[in-house]
mmCIF file of C-alpha atoms in Angstrom:
data_model
loop_
_atom_site.group_PDB
_atom_site.id
_atom_site.type_symbol
_atom_site.label_atom_id
_atom_site.label_comp_id
_atom_site.label_asym_id
_atom_site.label_seq_id
_atom_site.Cartn_x
_atom_site.Cartn_y
_atom_site.Cartn_z
ATOM 1 C CA MET N 1 28.313 -83.222 62.687
ATOM 2 C CA SER N 2 31.796 -82.617 61.392
ATOM 3 C CA ASP N 3 33.794 -84.687 59.141
ATOM 4 C CA ALA N 4 36.606 -86.467 61.043
ATOM 5 C CA ILE N 5 39.808 -85.258 59.158
ATOM 6 C CA SER N 6 43.192 -86.782 60.229
ATOM 7 C CA ALA N 7 45.861 -84.476 62.584
ATOM 8 C CA LEU N 8 48.512 -84.056 59.220
ATOM 9 C CA GLN N 9 45.539 -84.727 56.308
ATOM 10 C CA GLY N 10 47.864 -86.709 55.125
ATOM 11 C CA ARG N 11 50.905 -84.126 54.567
ATOM 12 C CA THR N 12 53.875 -86.039 52.563
ATOM 13 C CA THR N 13 58.036 -84.498 53.030
ATOM 14 C CA SER N 14 59.261 -86.449 49.932
ATOM 15 C CA GLY N 15 63.280 -87.391 49.879
ATOM 16 C CA GLU N 16 65.530 -90.113 50.123
ATOM 17 C CA VAL N 17 63.708 -90.867 52.586
ATOM 18 C CA THR N 18 59.169 -90.066 53.046
ATOM 19 C CA ILE N 19 57.504 -88.727 56.105
ATOM 20 C CA ARG N 20 54.112 -89.305 56.055
ATOM 21 C CA GLU N 21 51.074 -88.709 57.832
ATOM 22 C CA ALA N 22 48.665 -92.224 57.354
ATOM 23 C CA GLY N 23 45.301 -90.079 57.790
ATOM 24 C CA LEU N 24 42.250 -91.761 59.301
ATOM 25 C CA CYS N 25 42.993 -94.391 61.071
ATOM 26 C CA GLY N 26 41.156 -96.521 63.875
ATOM 27 C CA MET N 27 42.688 -97.111 67.436
ATOM 28 C CA ILE N 28 41.574 -98.946 70.384
ATOM 29 C CA THR N 29 43.306 -99.054 73.615
ATOM 30 C CA LEU N 30 42.219 -102.598 75.427
ATOM 31 C CA ARG N 31 43.198 -102.544 78.855
ATOM 32 C CA GLY N 32 42.903 -105.244 81.121
ATOM 33 C CA ASP N 33 44.823 -109.279 81.550
ATOM 34 C CA LEU N 34 46.211 -109.728 77.940
ATOM 35 C CA SER N 35 46.852 -113.142 79.165
ATOM 36 C CA ASN N 36 43.190 -113.725 78.875
ATOM 37 C CA THR N 37 41.935 -116.084 76.396
ATOM 38 C CA LYS N 38 38.349 -114.007 75.770
ATOM 39 C CA LEU N 39 40.567 -110.728 75.316
ATOM 40 C CA ARG N 40 42.833 -112.477 73.255
ATOM 41 C CA ALA N 41 40.174 -114.112 71.101
ATOM 42 C CA ILE N 42 38.421 -110.874 70.628
ATOM 43 C CA CYS N 43 41.657 -109.372 69.200
ATOM 44 C CA LYS N 44 42.107 -112.309 66.606
ATOM 45 C CA LYS N 45 38.577 -112.071 65.882
ATOM 46 C CA ILE N 46 38.829 -108.268 65.197
ATOM 47 C CA THR N 47 42.244 -108.343 63.152
ATOM 48 C CA GLY N 48 42.804 -111.627 62.046
ATOM 49 C CA GLN N 49 46.097 -111.064 63.671
ATOM 50 C CA SER N 50 48.082 -113.328 66.442
ATOM 51 C CA PHE N 51 48.545 -112.121 69.379
ATOM 52 C CA PRO N 52 51.850 -110.204 69.984
ATOM 53 C CA ALA N 53 54.502 -110.959 72.057
ATOM 54 C CA LYS N 54 56.181 -108.297 75.064
ATOM 55 C CA GLY N 55 57.509 -105.778 72.862
ATOM 56 C CA LYS N 56 56.249 -107.064 69.299
ATOM 57 C CA ILE N 57 53.663 -105.728 66.743
ATOM 58 C CA SER N 58 51.241 -108.263 64.331
ATOM 59 C CA ALA N 59 50.547 -105.969 61.424
ATOM 60 C CA THR N 60 49.989 -106.275 57.799
ATOM 61 C CA GLY N 61 48.792 -103.178 56.362
ATOM 62 C CA ALA N 62 46.342 -100.871 58.210
ATOM 63 C CA VAL N 63 45.139 -104.008 60.927
ATOM 64 C CA GLY N 64 46.778 -105.065 63.546
ATOM 65 C CA LEU N 65 47.786 -106.078 67.261
ATOM 66 C CA GLY N 66 50.793 -104.020 69.408
ATOM 67 C CA TRP N 67 51.919 -104.995 72.726
ATOM 68 C CA MET N 68 51.970 -101.382 74.531
ATOM 69 C CA SER N 69 52.688 -102.694 78.156
ATOM 70 C CA PRO N 70 51.577 -105.785 80.639
ATOM 71 C CA ASP N 71 47.996 -104.787 80.520
ATOM 72 C CA GLU N 72 47.476 -102.964 77.294
ATOM 73 C CA ILE N 73 47.680 -103.899 73.562
ATOM 74 C CA LEU N 74 46.999 -101.800 70.712
ATOM 75 C CA LEU N 75 44.213 -102.821 68.002
ATOM 76 C CA LEU N 76 44.727 -100.998 64.589
ATOM 77 C CA LEU N 77 42.062 -100.838 62.150
ATOM 78 C CA PRO N 78 40.476 -99.310 59.588
ATOM 79 C CA TYR N 79 38.860 -95.690 61.083
ATOM 80 C CA GLU N 80 35.340 -96.549 59.683
ATOM 81 C CA GLU N 81 35.171 -100.168 61.921
ATOM 82 C CA VAL N 82 36.067 -98.932 64.925
ATOM 83 C CA THR N 83 32.274 -97.976 66.697
ATOM 84 C CA GLU N 84 31.330 -102.427 65.869
ATOM 85 C CA ALA N 85 34.740 -103.763 67.175
ATOM 86 C CA LEU N 86 34.153 -101.475 70.426
ATOM 87 C CA ALA N 87 30.688 -103.182 70.316
ATOM 88 C CA GLN N 88 32.292 -106.685 69.784
ATOM 89 C CA ILE N 89 34.283 -106.348 72.795
ATOM 90 C CA ASP N 90 32.372 -105.145 75.249
ATOM 91 C CA ALA N 91 29.788 -108.319 74.289
ATOM 92 C CA ALA N 92 33.202 -110.492 74.762
ATOM 93 C CA LEU N 93 34.430 -109.406 77.972
ATOM 94 C CA ALA N 94 30.733 -108.670 79.597
ATOM 95 C CA GLY N 95 31.574 -109.372 83.158
ATOM 96 C CA GLN N 96 35.555 -108.944 82.680
ATOM 97 C CA HIS N 97 37.522 -106.297 84.315
ATOM 98 C CA TYR N 98 39.137 -104.155 81.067
ATOM 99 C CA LEU N 99 38.893 -100.818 79.806
ATOM 100 C CA ALA N 100 38.413 -100.769 76.166
ATOM 101 C CA GLU N 101 38.689 -96.528 74.524
ATOM 102 C CA ASN N 102 38.643 -95.572 70.877
ATOM 103 C CA VAL N 103 42.011 -93.148 70.964
ATOM 104 C CA SER N 104 41.566 -92.909 67.184
ATOM 105 C CA ASP N 105 41.140 -89.270 66.732
ATOM 106 C CA ALA N 106 43.850 -88.634 69.699
ATOM 107 C CA ARG N 107 46.660 -90.025 67.722
ATOM 108 C CA ALA N 108 48.141 -89.760 64.560
ATOM 109 C CA LEU N 109 50.324 -92.433 62.943
ATOM 110 C CA ILE N 110 53.520 -91.326 60.911
ATOM 111 C CA HIS N 111 55.186 -93.359 58.030
ATOM 112 C CA VAL N 112 58.950 -93.470 58.096
ATOM 113 C CA GLU N 113 59.648 -94.771 54.678
ATOM 114 C CA GLY N 114 63.206 -95.057 52.674
ATOM 115 C CA GLY N 115 66.836 -95.826 52.727
ATOM 116 C CA PHE N 116 68.095 -94.440 56.169
ATOM 117 C CA ALA N 117 64.361 -94.319 57.973
ATOM 118 C CA ARG N 118 66.241 -96.891 60.623
ATOM 119 C CA GLU N 119 68.762 -93.315 61.158
ATOM 120 C CA VAL N 120 66.389 -90.787 61.302
ATOM 121 C CA LEU N 121 64.464 -92.416 64.155
ATOM 122 C CA ALA N 122 67.655 -93.173 65.770
ATOM 123 C CA LYS N 123 68.715 -89.662 65.961
ATOM 124 C CA LEU N 124 66.220 -88.696 67.672
ATOM 125 C CA THR N 125 65.240 -91.373 69.980
ATOM 126 C CA PRO N 126 67.455 -92.879 72.652
ATOM 127 C CA ALA N 127 65.770 -96.624 72.411
ATOM 128 C CA ASP N 128 68.555 -98.689 70.684
ATOM 129 C CA LEU N 129 67.788 -98.957 66.698
ATOM 130 C CA HIS N 130 70.756 -101.560 65.588
ATOM 131 C CA PRO N 131 69.250 -104.141 63.585
ATOM 132 C CA ALA N 132 70.351 -106.870 65.888
ATOM 133 C CA ARG N 133 68.016 -105.511 68.709
ATOM 134 C CA PHE N 134 64.929 -103.674 66.238
ATOM 135 C CA GLY N 135 63.679 -105.228 63.161
ATOM 136 C CA PRO N 136 60.531 -105.912 61.711
ATOM 137 C CA GLY N 137 57.477 -106.528 64.143
ATOM 138 C CA ASP N 138 59.648 -104.944 66.916
ATOM 139 C CA LEU N 139 57.623 -102.297 68.780
ATOM 140 C CA ARG N 140 59.533 -99.354 71.182
ATOM 141 C CA ARG N 141 57.389 -96.963 73.645
ATOM 142 C CA SER N 142 59.977 -94.034 74.226
ATOM 143 C CA HIS N 143 60.403 -90.475 72.462
ATOM 144 C CA LEU N 144 61.144 -88.595 70.081
ATOM 145 C CA GLY N 145 62.970 -85.038 71.005
ATOM 146 C CA GLN N 146 60.384 -83.611 73.491
ATOM 147 C CA VAL N 147 57.224 -86.098 73.206
ATOM 148 C CA ALA N 148 56.360 -89.380 74.160
ATOM 149 C CA ALA N 149 56.018 -91.718 71.182
ATOM 150 C CA ALA N 150 55.708 -95.349 70.080
ATOM 151 C CA PHE N 151 57.010 -96.818 67.175
ATOM 152 C CA TRP N 152 57.437 -100.070 65.056
ATOM 153 C CA MET N 153 58.940 -101.677 62.342
ATOM 154 C CA THR N 154 56.960 -103.268 59.422
ATOM 155 C CA GLN N 155 59.385 -104.546 57.135
ATOM 156 C CA PRO N 156 63.018 -103.388 56.527
ATOM 157 C CA ASP N 157 63.299 -99.588 55.571
ATOM 158 C CA HIS N 158 60.028 -99.024 56.600
ATOM 159 C CA PHE N 159 58.352 -97.438 60.445
ATOM 160 C CA THR N 160 55.459 -96.248 61.499
ATOM 161 C CA VAL N 161 55.375 -93.420 64.158
ATOM 162 C CA ILE N 162 52.155 -93.233 66.573
ATOM 163 C CA CYS N 163 51.760 -89.838 68.784
ATOM 164 C CA PHE N 164 49.756 -87.797 70.273
ATOM 165 C CA ARG N 165 47.683 -85.695 67.725
ATOM 166 C CA SER N 166 48.406 -82.809 69.712
ATOM 167 C CA VAL N 167 52.411 -82.870 68.881
ATOM 168 C CA ALA N 168 51.498 -84.723 65.205
ATOM 169 C CA ASP N 169 52.837 -81.319 63.883
ATOM 170 C CA TYR N 170 56.050 -81.092 65.670
ATOM 171 C CA ALA N 171 56.605 -85.179 65.489
ATOM 172 C CA HIS N 172 56.583 -84.728 61.931
ATOM 173 C CA GLU N 173 58.692 -81.815 61.710
ATOM 174 C CA LEU N 174 61.104 -83.134 63.958
ATOM 175 C CA LEU N 175 61.309 -86.315 61.268
ATOM 176 C CA VAL N 176 61.249 -84.448 58.292
ATOM 177 C CA ALA N 177 64.988 -82.160 59.593
ATOM 178 C CA SER N 178 66.421 -85.403 60.816
ATOM 179 C CA ALA N 179 66.031 -86.904 56.926
ATOM 180 C CA LYS N 180 67.023 -83.423 55.425
ATOM 181 C CA ALA N 181 70.407 -84.066 57.602
ATOM 182 C CA GLY N 182 71.415 -87.452 55.709
ATOM 183 C CA PRO N 183 72.194 -90.675 57.263
ATOM 184 C CA VAL N 184 75.065 -90.814 60.140
ATOM 185 C CA GLY N 185 78.703 -90.082 59.283
ATOM 186 C CA ALA N 186 77.361 -88.863 55.782
ATOM 187 C CA LEU N 187 79.412 -85.802 54.885
#
């Protein structure tokens, strides 16, 4: 069996805003009734995070729970823990209507960090990123340029973007170009 590698193998572009691929990350898409107490309990057991409200993410470091849609939650965890986490989900939700899928190798995570990281993203998405509308703990599904993406803010001036692995290079280079152009209104 070959060794797993991330989409961009940790590619980093540094500057006033740093664009950095996160490397291998464990990701599980879990679809089901998000009000189900067993589903919520297993998500908390696996990640240690509180269950997020609509449009939110609960995350600490590489571990988290992100609300993706009315029937979908994204579990973030170390890459090597995904198989065991899926087994725990299967055991906890046996007999229930749900779908749990390992999407770790189908997605890429890219960090956007620095003084005008918000503006780097705002130039590429139609989502409202005004500080009064989008802050730490917020998550949006939208697009960057021509590709589907979701992103969240973990702390001021630090965003994480998730996209399909197949468009990771495009997304990374789009973010780099936006960062190189500088903040909005700068001469």
